Amino acid sequence: MRYSPTTMIDISKIKAISLDLDDTLWPVWPTIGRAEAVLQAWLSDHAPGTAALSADLALKQAIRAEVNARHTDRAHDLSFLRLQSIRAVLQQAGDPVDLAEAAFEVFFAERQRVDLFDDALPALGFWSAKYPIVALSNGNADVHRVGIGQYFHASVSAQSLGVAKPDLRIFVAGAAAAGVQPHEVLHIGDDAHADCVGALAAGMQVAWLNREGHEWTHGETRPHLVVRDLHALCARWPEYTL
């Protein structure tokens, strides 16, 4: 990776941390893949016709795209869109649409079973002893159901607020939930656009968790720090030890 020099974070100004979840604390797509498989198995038992349609990936994607297009005002609410997609497949298959809620709950429960990156718990334990941490996510993971709620002061999601990152309002809400001003927050996330561009616009200090070594392609304004893992970020605090 080649980056232009960035302004390093100023730890003395940090009074709270806002933290992305998916692909920051755990890899999201293996989680979604398992949840899809559990949902498919449940449908095979309870709605075989729907299961058969759902096995056609192209058809399922087309239905999801149609649902998304019909509900552009709910683009921030992944749970709503998932439920509507399940309902649409049930309807197309001729199965009872009132199975949609139970089917969604099967998916959603499995969606909360995540495999944390090795650096996640040490970082959460270290930071939560020093600052209020606010989860700031466009996804629908629940830190309490995931099993890490004890580290978080609050959670702000696109679903709960009605706007998604990089919208300035979700970052302002995250700072407010921590009881501080945006410039007193260090935001940490993996998504260069949603996390970094949005948090920088809000006036936060920003650490880009760039595990895959992507190039920065979002203009001259850059994150204050780029790290490959959370250990490297925590190491900016002299007292941090593994």
JSON list of C-alpha atoms in Angstrom, two decimals:
[
{"chain": "A", "resi": 1, "resn": "MET", "atom": "CA", "xyz": [0.00, 0.00, 0.00]},
{"chain": "A", "resi": 2, "resn": "ARG", "atom": "CA", "xyz": [1.10, 3.58, -0.71]},
{"chain": "A", "resi": 3, "resn": "TYR", "atom": "CA", "xyz": [-0.54, 6.43, 1.14]},
{"chain": "A", "resi": 4, "resn": "SER", "atom": "CA", "xyz": [0.16, 10.12, 1.26]},
{"chain": "A", "resi": 5, "resn": "PRO", "atom": "CA", "xyz": [1.11, 11.30, 4.74]},
{"chain": "A", "resi": 6, "resn": "THR", "atom": "CA", "xyz": [-1.87, 11.52, 7.06]},
{"chain": "A", "resi": 7, "resn": "THR", "atom": "CA", "xyz": [-2.49, 13.48, 10.23]},
{"chain": "A", "resi": 8, "resn": "MET", "atom": "CA", "xyz": [-1.90, 11.02, 13.02]},
{"chain": "A", "resi": 9, "resn": "ILE", "atom": "CA", "xyz": [-4.54, 10.56, 15.66]},
{"chain": "A", "resi": 10, "resn": "ASP", "atom": "CA", "xyz": [-4.30, 12.71, 18.78]},
{"chain": "A", "resi": 11, "resn": "ILE", "atom": "CA", "xyz": [-5.09, 10.35, 21.63]},
{"chain": "A", "resi": 12, "resn": "SER", "atom": "CA", "xyz": [-5.30, 13.21, 24.12]},
{"chain": "A", "resi": 13, "resn": "LYS", "atom": "CA", "xyz": [-8.44, 14.51, 22.36]},
{"chain": "A", "resi": 14, "resn": "ILE", "atom": "CA", "xyz": [-10.32, 11.20, 22.35]},
{"chain": "A", "resi": 15, "resn": "LYS", "atom": "CA", "xyz": [-13.22, 11.03, 24.80]},
{"chain": "A", "resi": 16, "resn": "ALA", "atom": "CA", "xyz": [-15.24, 8.26, 23.10]},
{"chain": "A", "resi": 17, "resn": "ILE", "atom": "CA", "xyz": [-14.96, 5.66, 20.36]},
{"chain": "A", "resi": 18, "resn": "SER", "atom": "CA", "xyz": [-17.53, 4.80, 17.72]},
{"chain": "A", "resi": 19, "resn": "LEU", "atom": "CA", "xyz": [-17.04, 1.46, 16.11]},
{"chain": "A", "resi": 20, "resn": "ASP", "atom": "CA", "xyz": [-18.35, -0.29, 13.03]},
{"chain": "A", "resi": 21, "resn": "LEU", "atom": "CA", "xyz": [-19.32, -3.96, 13.46]},
{"chain": "A", "resi": 22, "resn": "ASP", "atom": "CA", "xyz": [-19.50, -6.05, 10.26]},
{"chain": "A", "resi": 23, "resn": "ASP", "atom": "CA", "xyz": [-16.05, -6.67, 8.74]},
{"chain": "A", "resi": 24, "resn": "THR", "atom": "CA", "xyz": [-14.51, -4.65, 11.56]},
{"chain": "A", "resi": 25, "resn": "LEU", "atom": "CA", "xyz": [-15.07, -7.01, 14.48]},
{"chain": "A", "resi": 26, "resn": "TRP", "atom": "CA", "xyz": [-15.98, -10.11, 12.44]},
{"chain": "A", "resi": 27, "resn": "PRO", "atom": "CA", "xyz": [-16.15, -11.17, 8.78]},
{"chain": "A", "resi": 28, "resn": "VAL", "atom": "CA", "xyz": [-19.74, -10.62, 7.74]},
{"chain": "A", "resi": 29, "resn": "TRP", "atom": "CA", "xyz": [-20.19, -12.78, 4.63]},
{"chain": "A", "resi": 30, "resn": "PRO", "atom": "CA", "xyz": [-19.44, -16.14, 6.28]},
{"chain": "A", "resi": 31, "resn": "THR", "atom": "CA", "xyz": [-22.03, -15.15, 8.89]},
{"chain": "A", "resi": 32, "resn": "ILE", "atom": "CA", "xyz": [-24.63, -14.26, 6.25]},
{"chain": "A", "resi": 33, "resn": "GLY", "atom": "CA", "xyz": [-23.83, -17.46, 4.37]},
{"chain": "A", "resi": 34, "resn": "ARG", "atom": "CA", "xyz": [-24.52, -19.59, 7.44]},
{"chain": "A", "resi": 35, "resn": "ALA", "atom": "CA", "xyz": [-27.72, -17.70, 8.15]},
{"chain": "A", "resi": 36, "resn": "GLU", "atom": "CA", "xyz": [-28.88, -18.24, 4.56]},
{"chain": "A", "resi": 37, "resn": "ALA", "atom": "CA", "xyz": [-28.17, -21.97, 4.87]},
{"chain": "A", "resi": 38, "resn": "VAL", "atom": "CA", "xyz": [-30.10, -22.27, 8.14]},
{"chain": "A", "resi": 39, "resn": "LEU", "atom": "CA", "xyz": [-33.02, -20.38, 6.61]},
{"chain": "A", "resi": 40, "resn": "GLN", "atom": "CA", "xyz": [-32.98, -22.65, 3.56]},
{"chain": "A", "resi": 41, "resn": "ALA", "atom": "CA", "xyz": [-33.06, -25.76, 5.77]},
{"chain": "A", "resi": 42, "resn": "TRP", "atom": "CA", "xyz": [-35.99, -24.33, 7.74]},
{"chain": "A", "resi": 43, "resn": "LEU", "atom": "CA", "xyz": [-37.88, -23.55, 4.55]},
{"chain": "A", "resi": 44, "resn": "SER", "atom": "CA", "xyz": [-37.29, -27.11, 3.31]},
{"chain": "A", "resi": 45, "resn": "ASP", "atom": "CA", "xyz": [-39.14, -28.36, 6.38]},
{"chain": "A", "resi": 46, "resn": "HIS", "atom": "CA", "xyz": [-41.90, -25.74, 6.54]},
{"chain": "A", "resi": 47, "resn": "ALA", "atom": "CA", "xyz": [-42.34, -24.39, 3.00]},
{"chain": "A", "resi": 48, "resn": "PRO", "atom": "CA", "xyz": [-40.83, -26.78, 0.43]},
{"chain": "A", "resi": 49, "resn": "GLY", "atom": "CA", "xyz": [-42.08, -24.78, -2.54]},
{"chain": "A", "resi": 50, "resn": "THR", "atom": "CA", "xyz": [-40.38, -21.67, -1.26]},
{"chain": "A", "resi": 51, "resn": "ALA", "atom": "CA", "xyz": [-37.22, -23.64, -0.56]},
{"chain": "A", "resi": 52, "resn": "ALA", "atom": "CA", "xyz": [-37.19, -24.82, -4.17]},
{"chain": "A", "resi": 53, "resn": "LEU", "atom": "CA", "xyz": [-37.50, -21.26, -5.47]},
{"chain": "A", "resi": 54, "resn": "SER", "atom": "CA", "xyz": [-34.88, -20.01, -3.02]},
{"chain": "A", "resi": 55, "resn": "ALA", "atom": "CA", "xyz": [-32.43, -22.60, -4.32]},
{"chain": "A", "resi": 56, "resn": "ASP", "atom": "CA", "xyz": [-32.45, -20.67, -7.61]},
{"chain": "A", "resi": 57, "resn": "LEU", "atom": "CA", "xyz": [-29.90, -17.97, -6.81]},
{"chain": "A", "resi": 58, "resn": "ALA", "atom": "CA", "xyz": [-30.70, -15.82, -9.83]},
{"chain": "A", "resi": 59, "resn": "LEU", "atom": "CA", "xyz": [-34.41, -15.86, -9.03]},
{"chain": "A", "resi": 60, "resn": "LYS", "atom": "CA", "xyz": [-33.78, -15.04, -5.39]},
{"chain": "A", "resi": 61, "resn": "GLN", "atom": "CA", "xyz": [-31.52, -12.14, -6.34]},
{"chain": "A", "resi": 62, "resn": "ALA", "atom": "CA", "xyz": [-34.13, -10.83, -8.79]},
{"chain": "A", "resi": 63, "resn": "ILE", "atom": "CA", "xyz": [-36.82, -10.91, -6.11]},
{"chain": "A", "resi": 64, "resn": "ARG", "atom": "CA", "xyz": [-34.54, -9.12, -3.66]},
{"chain": "A", "resi": 65, "resn": "ALA", "atom": "CA", "xyz": [-33.74, -6.47, -6.27]},
{"chain": "A", "resi": 66, "resn": "GLU", "atom": "CA", "xyz": [-37.44, -5.94, -6.95]},
{"chain": "A", "resi": 67, "resn": "VAL", "atom": "CA", "xyz": [-38.14, -5.61, -3.22]},
{"chain": "A", "resi": 68, "resn": "ASN", "atom": "CA", "xyz": [-35.28, -3.12, -2.82]},
{"chain": "A", "resi": 69, "resn": "ALA", "atom": "CA", "xyz": [-36.55, -1.07, -5.76]},
{"chain": "A", "resi": 70, "resn": "ARG", "atom": "CA", "xyz": [-40.06, -1.01, -4.32]},
{"chain": "A", "resi": 71, "resn": "HIS", "atom": "CA", "xyz": [-38.88, 0.12, -0.90]},
{"chain": "A", "resi": 72, "resn": "THR", "atom": "CA", "xyz": [-36.15, 2.66, -1.63]},
{"chain": "A", "resi": 73, "resn": "ASP", "atom": "CA", "xyz": [-37.35, 4.63, 1.39]},
{"chain": "A", "resi": 74, "resn": "ARG", "atom": "CA", "xyz": [-36.33, 1.69, 3.60]},
{"chain": "A", "resi": 75, "resn": "ALA", "atom": "CA", "xyz": [-32.88, 1.08, 2.10]},
{"chain": "A", "resi": 76, "resn": "HIS", "atom": "CA", "xyz": [-31.36, 1.64, 5.54]},
{"chain": "A", "resi": 77, "resn": "ASP", "atom": "CA", "xyz": [-33.43, -1.16, 7.14]},
{"chain": "A", "resi": 78, "resn": "LEU", "atom": "CA", "xyz": [-31.88, -4.49, 6.21]},
{"chain": "A", "resi": 79, "resn": "SER", "atom": "CA", "xyz": [-34.18, -6.46, 8.50]},
{"chain": "A", "resi": 80, "resn": "PHE", "atom": "CA", "xyz": [-37.27, -5.01, 6.83]},
{"chain": "A", "resi": 81, "resn": "LEU", "atom": "CA", "xyz": [-35.90, -5.75, 3.36]},
{"chain": "A", "resi": 82, "resn": "ARG", "atom": "CA", "xyz": [-34.98, -9.31, 4.32]},
{"chain": "A", "resi": 83, "resn": "LEU", "atom": "CA", "xyz": [-38.45, -9.93, 5.74]},
{"chain": "A", "resi": 84, "resn": "GLN", "atom": "CA", "xyz": [-40.12, -8.52, 2.65]},
{"chain": "A", "resi": 85, "resn": "SER", "atom": "CA", "xyz": [-37.93, -10.69, 0.41]},
{"chain": "A", "resi": 86, "resn": "ILE", "atom": "CA", "xyz": [-38.87, -13.81, 2.35]},
{"chain": "A", "resi": 87, "resn": "ARG", "atom": "CA", "xyz": [-42.53, -12.83, 2.14]},
{"chain": "A", "resi": 88, "resn": "ALA", "atom": "CA", "xyz": [-42.24, -12.28, -1.63]},
{"chain": "A", "resi": 89, "resn": "VAL", "atom": "CA", "xyz": [-40.71, -15.72, -2.25]},
{"chain": "A", "resi": 90, "resn": "LEU", "atom": "CA", "xyz": [-43.37, -17.39, -0.09]},
{"chain": "A", "resi": 91, "resn": "GLN", "atom": "CA", "xyz": [-46.06, -15.63, -2.07]},
{"chain": "A", "resi": 92, "resn": "GLN", "atom": "CA", "xyz": [-44.55, -16.56, -5.42]},
{"chain": "A", "resi": 93, "resn": "ALA", "atom": "CA", "xyz": [-44.28, -20.19, -4.33]},
{"chain": "A", "resi": 94, "resn": "GLY", "atom": "CA", "xyz": [-47.87, -20.26, -3.12]},
{"chain": "A", "resi": 95, "resn": "ASP", "atom": "CA", "xyz": [-46.88, -20.97, 0.47]},
{"chain": "A", "resi": 96, "resn": "PRO", "atom": "CA", "xyz": [-48.51, -19.19, 3.44]},
{"chain": "A", "resi": 97, "resn": "VAL", "atom": "CA", "xyz": [-47.03, -15.71, 3.66]},
{"chain": "A", "resi": 98, "resn": "ASP", "atom": "CA", "xyz": [-47.63, -15.66, 7.41]},
{"chain": "A", "resi": 99, "resn": "LEU", "atom": "CA", "xyz": [-44.59, -17.95, 7.70]},
{"chain": "A", "resi": 100, "resn": "ALA", "atom": "CA", "xyz": [-42.38, -14.96, 6.83]},
{"chain": "A", "resi": 101, "resn": "GLU", "atom": "CA", "xyz": [-41.91, -13.71, 10.38]},
{"chain": "A", "resi": 102, "resn": "ALA", "atom": "CA", "xyz": [-40.90, -17.11, 11.75]},
{"chain": "A", "resi": 103, "resn": "ALA", "atom": "CA", "xyz": [-38.56, -17.65, 8.80]},
{"chain": "A", "resi": 104, "resn": "PHE", "atom": "CA", "xyz": [-36.95, -14.27, 9.35]},
{"chain": "A", "resi": 105, "resn": "GLU", "atom": "CA", "xyz": [-36.38, -15.02, 13.02]},
{"chain": "A", "resi": 106, "resn": "VAL", "atom": "CA", "xyz": [-34.56, -18.22, 12.06]},
{"chain": "A", "resi": 107, "resn": "PHE", "atom": "CA", "xyz": [-32.31, -16.21, 9.76]},
{"chain": "A", "resi": 108, "resn": "PHE", "atom": "CA", "xyz": [-31.84, -13.38, 12.22]},
{"chain": "A", "resi": 109, "resn": "ALA", "atom": "CA", "xyz": [-30.87, -15.63, 15.13]},
{"chain": "A", "resi": 110, "resn": "GLU", "atom": "CA", "xyz": [-28.15, -17.26, 13.03]},
{"chain": "A", "resi": 111, "resn": "ARG", "atom": "CA", "xyz": [-27.03, -13.86, 11.76]},
{"chain": "A", "resi": 112, "resn": "GLN", "atom": "CA", "xyz": [-26.03, -13.03, 15.36]},
{"chain": "A", "resi": 113, "resn": "ARG", "atom": "CA", "xyz": [-23.65, -16.01, 15.54]},
{"chain": "A", "resi": 114, "resn": "VAL", "atom": "CA", "xyz": [-20.38, -14.43, 14.46]},
{"chain": "A", "resi": 115, "resn": "ASP", "atom": "CA", "xyz": [-16.75, -15.50, 14.51]},
{"chain": "A", "resi": 116, "resn": "LEU", "atom": "CA", "xyz": [-14.84, -12.55, 15.95]},
{"chain": "A", "resi": 117, "resn": "PHE", "atom": "CA", "xyz": [-11.49, -11.58, 14.52]},
{"chain": "A", "resi": 118, "resn": "ASP", "atom": "CA", "xyz": [-8.68, -12.48, 16.93]},
{"chain": "A", "resi": 119, "resn": "ASP", "atom": "CA", "xyz": [-8.00, -8.82, 17.68]},
{"chain": "A", "resi": 120, "resn": "ALA", "atom": "CA", "xyz": [-11.61, -7.89, 18.49]},
{"chain": "A", "resi": 121, "resn": "LEU", "atom": "CA", "xyz": [-11.95, -8.87, 22.16]},
{"chain": "A", "resi": 122, "resn": "PRO", "atom": "CA", "xyz": [-8.54, -7.54, 23.28]},
{"chain": "A", "resi": 123, "resn": "ALA", "atom": "CA", "xyz": [-9.30, -4.21, 21.62]},
{"chain": "A", "resi": 124, "resn": "LEU", "atom": "CA", "xyz": [-12.82, -4.00, 23.04]},
{"chain": "A", "resi": 125, "resn": "GLY", "atom": "CA", "xyz": [-11.58, -4.83, 26.52]},
{"chain": "A", "resi": 126, "resn": "PHE", "atom": "CA", "xyz": [-8.82, -2.22, 26.32]},
{"chain": "A", "resi": 127, "resn": "TRP", "atom": "CA", "xyz": [-10.92, 0.62, 24.92]},
{"chain": "A", "resi": 128, "resn": "SER", "atom": "CA", "xyz": [-14.02, 0.00, 27.02]},
{"chain": "A", "resi": 129, "resn": "ALA", "atom": "CA", "xyz": [-11.94, 0.43, 30.17]},
{"chain": "A", "resi": 130, "resn": "LYS", "atom": "CA", "xyz": [-10.97, 3.92, 28.98]},
{"chain": "A", "resi": 131, "resn": "TYR", "atom": "CA", "xyz": [-13.87, 5.29, 26.92]},
{"chain": "A", "resi": 132, "resn": "PRO", "atom": "CA", "xyz": [-17.56, 4.85, 26.17]},
{"chain": "A", "resi": 133, "resn": "ILE", "atom": "CA", "xyz": [-17.81, 2.79, 22.98]},
{"chain": "A", "resi": 134, "resn": "VAL", "atom": "CA", "xyz": [-20.77, 3.25, 20.66]},
{"chain": "A", "resi": 135, "resn": "ALA", "atom": "CA", "xyz": [-21.58, 0.70, 17.96]},
{"chain": "A", "resi": 136, "resn": "LEU", "atom": "CA", "xyz": [-22.29, 2.52, 14.69]},
{"chain": "A", "resi": 137, "resn": "SER", "atom": "CA", "xyz": [-23.57, 0.13, 12.05]},
{"chain": "A", "resi": 138, "resn": "ASN", "atom": "CA", "xyz": [-25.49, 0.01, 8.80]},
{"chain": "A", "resi": 139, "resn": "GLY", "atom": "CA", "xyz": [-26.16, -3.67, 9.46]},
{"chain": "A", "resi": 140, "resn": "ASN", "atom": "CA", "xyz": [-28.60, -5.44, 11.77]},
{"chain": "A", "resi": 141, "resn": "ALA", "atom": "CA", "xyz": [-26.27, -7.21, 14.17]},
{"chain": "A", "resi": 142, "resn": "ASP", "atom": "CA", "xyz": [-27.18, -6.79, 17.84]},
{"chain": "A", "resi": 143, "resn": "VAL", "atom": "CA", "xyz": [-24.12, -6.51, 20.09]},
{"chain": "A", "resi": 144, "resn": "HIS", "atom": "CA", "xyz": [-26.04, -8.07, 22.98]},
{"chain": "A", "resi": 145, "resn": "ARG", "atom": "CA", "xyz": [-27.18, -11.08, 20.98]},
{"chain": "A", "resi": 146, "resn": "VAL", "atom": "CA", "xyz": [-23.71, -11.42, 19.52]},
{"chain": "A", "resi": 147, "resn": "GLY", "atom": "CA", "xyz": [-22.40, -11.59, 23.08]},
{"chain": "A", "resi": 148, "resn": "ILE", "atom": "CA", "xyz": [-20.26, -8.44, 23.29]},
{"chain": "A", "resi": 149, "resn": "GLY", "atom": "CA", "xyz": [-22.80, -5.99, 24.67]},
{"chain": "A", "resi": 150, "resn": "GLN", "atom": "CA", "xyz": [-20.86, -5.52, 27.89]},
{"chain": "A", "resi": 151, "resn": "TYR", "atom": "CA", "xyz": [-18.21, -3.54, 26.03]},
{"chain": "A", "resi": 152, "resn": "PHE", "atom": "CA", "xyz": [-20.64, -1.00, 24.56]},
{"chain": "A", "resi": 153, "resn": "HIS", "atom": "CA", "xyz": [-22.11, 2.13, 26.08]},
{"chain": "A", "resi": 154, "resn": "ALA", "atom": "CA", "xyz": [-24.73, 2.38, 23.31]},
{"chain": "A", "resi": 155, "resn": "SER", "atom": "CA", "xyz": [-25.62, 1.26, 19.80]},
{"chain": "A", "resi": 156, "resn": "VAL", "atom": "CA", "xyz": [-26.78, 3.42, 16.93]},
{"chain": "A", "resi": 157, "resn": "SER", "atom": "CA", "xyz": [-27.88, 1.66, 13.76]},
{"chain": "A", "resi": 158, "resn": "ALA", "atom": "CA", "xyz": [-29.13, 2.79, 10.41]},
{"chain": "A", "resi": 159, "resn": "GLN", "atom": "CA", "xyz": [-32.30, 0.84, 11.13]},
{"chain": "A", "resi": 160, "resn": "SER", "atom": "CA", "xyz": [-32.97, 2.62, 14.42]},
{"chain": "A", "resi": 161, "resn": "LEU", "atom": "CA", "xyz": [-32.04, 6.12, 13.21]},
{"chain": "A", "resi": 162, "resn": "GLY", "atom": "CA", "xyz": [-33.48, 5.98, 9.70]},
{"chain": "A", "resi": 163, "resn": "VAL", "atom": "CA", "xyz": [-30.28, 7.01, 7.91]},
{"chain": "A", "resi": 164, "resn": "ALA", "atom": "CA", "xyz": [-27.17, 5.04, 7.02]},
{"chain": "A", "resi": 165, "resn": "LYS", "atom": "CA", "xyz": [-23.48, 5.81, 6.98]},
{"chain": "A", "resi": 166, "resn": "PRO", "atom": "CA", "xyz": [-21.96, 7.91, 5.45]},
{"chain": "A", "resi": 167, "resn": "ASP", "atom": "CA", "xyz": [-24.85, 10.25, 6.30]},
{"chain": "A", "resi": 168, "resn": "LEU", "atom": "CA", "xyz": [-23.55, 12.86, 8.72]},
{"chain": "A", "resi": 169, "resn": "ARG", "atom": "CA", "xyz": [-26.51, 12.40, 11.05]},
{"chain": "A", "resi": 170, "resn": "ILE", "atom": "CA", "xyz": [-25.61, 8.88, 12.14]},
{"chain": "A", "resi": 171, "resn": "PHE", "atom": "CA", "xyz": [-22.15, 10.01, 13.25]},
{"chain": "A", "resi": 172, "resn": "VAL", "atom": "CA", "xyz": [-23.58, 12.99, 15.12]},
{"chain": "A", "resi": 173, "resn": "ALA", "atom": "CA", "xyz": [-26.05, 10.63, 16.80]},
{"chain": "A", "resi": 174, "resn": "GLY", "atom": "CA", "xyz": [-23.22, 8.31, 17.76]},
{"chain": "A", "resi": 175, "resn": "ALA", "atom": "CA", "xyz": [-21.33, 11.14, 19.44]},
{"chain": "A", "resi": 176, "resn": "ALA", "atom": "CA", "xyz": [-24.48, 12.25, 21.24]},
{"chain": "A", "resi": 177, "resn": "ALA", "atom": "CA", "xyz": [-25.07, 8.70, 22.49]},
{"chain": "A", "resi": 178, "resn": "ALA", "atom": "CA", "xyz": [-21.59, 8.77, 24.01]},
{"chain": "A", "resi": 179, "resn": "GLY", "atom": "CA", "xyz": [-22.26, 12.18, 25.57]},
{"chain": "A", "resi": 180, "resn": "VAL", "atom": "CA", "xyz": [-19.49, 13.98, 23.68]},
{"chain": "A", "resi": 181, "resn": "GLN", "atom": "CA", "xyz": [-18.99, 16.22, 20.64]},
{"chain": "A", "resi": 182, "resn": "PRO", "atom": "CA", "xyz": [-18.09, 14.66, 17.25]},
{"chain": "A", "resi": 183, "resn": "HIS", "atom": "CA", "xyz": [-14.55, 16.08, 17.33]},
{"chain": "A", "resi": 184, "resn": "GLU", "atom": "CA", "xyz": [-13.99, 14.18, 20.58]},
{"chain": "A", "resi": 185, "resn": "VAL", "atom": "CA", "xyz": [-14.73, 10.80, 18.94]},
{"chain": "A", "resi": 186, "resn": "LEU", "atom": "CA", "xyz": [-12.38, 8.37, 17.26]},
{"chain": "A", "resi": 187, "resn": "HIS", "atom": "CA", "xyz": [-14.35, 6.42, 14.66]},
{"chain": "A", "resi": 188, "resn": "ILE", "atom": "CA", "xyz": [-13.03, 3.04, 13.58]},
{"chain": "A", "resi": 189, "resn": "GLY", "atom": "CA", "xyz": [-14.34, 1.10, 10.60]},
{"chain": "A", "resi": 190, "resn": "ASP", "atom": "CA", "xyz": [-13.41, -0.95, 7.56]},
{"chain": "A", "resi": 191, "resn": "ASP", "atom": "CA", "xyz": [-15.47, 0.77, 4.86]},
{"chain": "A", "resi": 192, "resn": "ALA", "atom": "CA", "xyz": [-13.52, 3.63, 3.28]},
{"chain": "A", "resi": 193, "resn": "HIS", "atom": "CA", "xyz": [-16.65, 5.37, 2.01]},
{"chain": "A", "resi": 194, "resn": "ALA", "atom": "CA", "xyz": [-19.30, 4.63, 4.62]},
{"chain": "A", "resi": 195, "resn": "ASP", "atom": "CA", "xyz": [-17.03, 4.83, 7.65]},
{"chain": "A", "resi": 196, "resn": "CYS", "atom": "CA", "xyz": [-14.14, 7.09, 6.77]},
{"chain": "A", "resi": 197, "resn": "VAL", "atom": "CA", "xyz": [-15.71, 9.65, 4.44]},
{"chain": "A", "resi": 198, "resn": "GLY", "atom": "CA", "xyz": [-18.73, 10.01, 6.69]},
{"chain": "A", "resi": 199, "resn": "ALA", "atom": "CA", "xyz": [-16.82, 10.30, 9.96]},
{"chain": "A", "resi": 200, "resn": "LEU", "atom": "CA", "xyz": [-14.33, 12.77, 8.50]},
{"chain": "A", "resi": 201, "resn": "ALA", "atom": "CA", "xyz": [-17.21, 14.95, 7.31]},
{"chain": "A", "resi": 202, "resn": "ALA", "atom": "CA", "xyz": [-18.60, 14.85, 10.86]},
{"chain": "A", "resi": 203, "resn": "GLY", "atom": "CA", "xyz": [-15.31, 16.18, 12.22]},
{"chain": "A", "resi": 204, "resn": "MET", "atom": "CA", "xyz": [-14.25, 12.98, 13.95]},
{"chain": "A", "resi": 205, "resn": "GLN", "atom": "CA", "xyz": [-10.79, 11.52, 14.12]},
{"chain": "A", "resi": 206, "resn": "VAL", "atom": "CA", "xyz": [-10.82, 8.43, 11.93]},
{"chain": "A", "resi": 207, "resn": "ALA", "atom": "CA", "xyz": [-8.90, 5.16, 11.88]},
{"chain": "A", "resi": 208, "resn": "TRP", "atom": "CA", "xyz": [-9.40, 3.11, 8.73]},
{"chain": "A", "resi": 209, "resn": "LEU", "atom": "CA", "xyz": [-9.17, -0.60, 9.49]},
{"chain": "A", "resi": 210, "resn": "ASN", "atom": "CA", "xyz": [-7.87, -1.79, 6.14]},
{"chain": "A", "resi": 211, "resn": "ARG", "atom": "CA", "xyz": [-7.31, -5.51, 6.63]},
{"chain": "A", "resi": 212, "resn": "GLU", "atom": "CA", "xyz": [-7.06, -6.25, 2.91]},
{"chain": "A", "resi": 213, "resn": "GLY", "atom": "CA", "xyz": [-4.67, -3.48, 1.92]},
{"chain": "A", "resi": 214, "resn": "HIS", "atom": "CA", "xyz": [-6.98, -1.52, -0.37]},
{"chain": "A", "resi": 215, "resn": "GLU", "atom": "CA", "xyz": [-5.94, 1.77, -1.96]},
{"chain": "A", "resi": 216, "resn": "TRP", "atom": "CA", "xyz": [-7.59, 4.98, -0.80]},
{"chain": "A", "resi": 217, "resn": "THR", "atom": "CA", "xyz": [-9.72, 6.31, -3.66]},
{"chain": "A", "resi": 218, "resn": "HIS", "atom": "CA", "xyz": [-11.84, 8.94, -1.94]},
{"chain": "A", "resi": 219, "resn": "GLY", "atom": "CA", "xyz": [-10.04, 12.21, -2.53]},
{"chain": "A", "resi": 220, "resn": "GLU", "atom": "CA", "xyz": [-7.52, 14.32, -0.72]},
{"chain": "A", "resi": 221, "resn": "THR", "atom": "CA", "xyz": [-9.14, 14.19, 2.71]},
{"chain": "A", "resi": 222, "resn": "ARG", "atom": "CA", "xyz": [-7.83, 11.02, 4.29]},
{"chain": "A", "resi": 223, "resn": "PRO", "atom": "CA", "xyz": [-8.19, 9.08, 7.53]},
{"chain": "A", "resi": 224, "resn": "HIS", "atom": "CA", "xyz": [-5.96, 10.13, 10.38]},
{"chain": "A", "resi": 225, "resn": "LEU", "atom": "CA", "xyz": [-4.55, 6.62, 10.57]},
{"chain": "A", "resi": 226, "resn": "VAL", "atom": "CA", "xyz": [-4.61, 3.45, 8.46]},
{"chain": "A", "resi": 227, "resn": "VAL", "atom": "CA", "xyz": [-4.02, 0.10, 10.19]},
{"chain": "A", "resi": 228, "resn": "ARG", "atom": "CA", "xyz": [-4.15, -3.53, 9.15]},
{"chain": "A", "resi": 229, "resn": "ASP", "atom": "CA", "xyz": [-5.58, -4.78, 12.45]},
{"chain": "A", "resi": 230, "resn": "LEU", "atom": "CA", "xyz": [-6.92, -3.56, 15.77]},
{"chain": "A", "resi": 231, "resn": "HIS", "atom": "CA", "xyz": [-3.75, -4.54, 17.63]},
{"chain": "A", "resi": 232, "resn": "ALA", "atom": "CA", "xyz": [-1.82, -2.01, 15.52]},
{"chain": "A", "resi": 233, "resn": "LEU", "atom": "CA", "xyz": [-4.35, 0.65, 16.41]},
{"chain": "A", "resi": 234, "resn": "CYS", "atom": "CA", "xyz": [-4.35, -0.16, 20.13]},
{"chain": "A", "resi": 235, "resn": "ALA", "atom": "CA", "xyz": [-0.54, -0.01, 20.06]},
{"chain": "A", "resi": 236, "resn": "ARG", "atom": "CA", "xyz": [-0.86, 3.76, 19.60]},
{"chain": "A", "resi": 237, "resn": "TRP", "atom": "CA", "xyz": [-1.65, 3.81, 23.33]},
{"chain": "A", "resi": 238, "resn": "PRO", "atom": "CA", "xyz": [1.63, 3.28, 25.22]},
{"chain": "A", "resi": 239, "resn": "GLU", "atom": "CA", "xyz": [-0.08, 1.24, 27.93]},
{"chain": "A", "resi": 240, "resn": "TYR", "atom": "CA", "xyz": [-1.54, -1.34, 25.55]},
{"chain": "A", "resi": 241, "resn": "THR", "atom": "CA", "xyz": [-0.19, -4.88, 25.86]},
{"chain": "A", "resi": 242, "resn": "LEU", "atom": "CA", "xyz": [-1.43, -8.06, 24.20]}
]
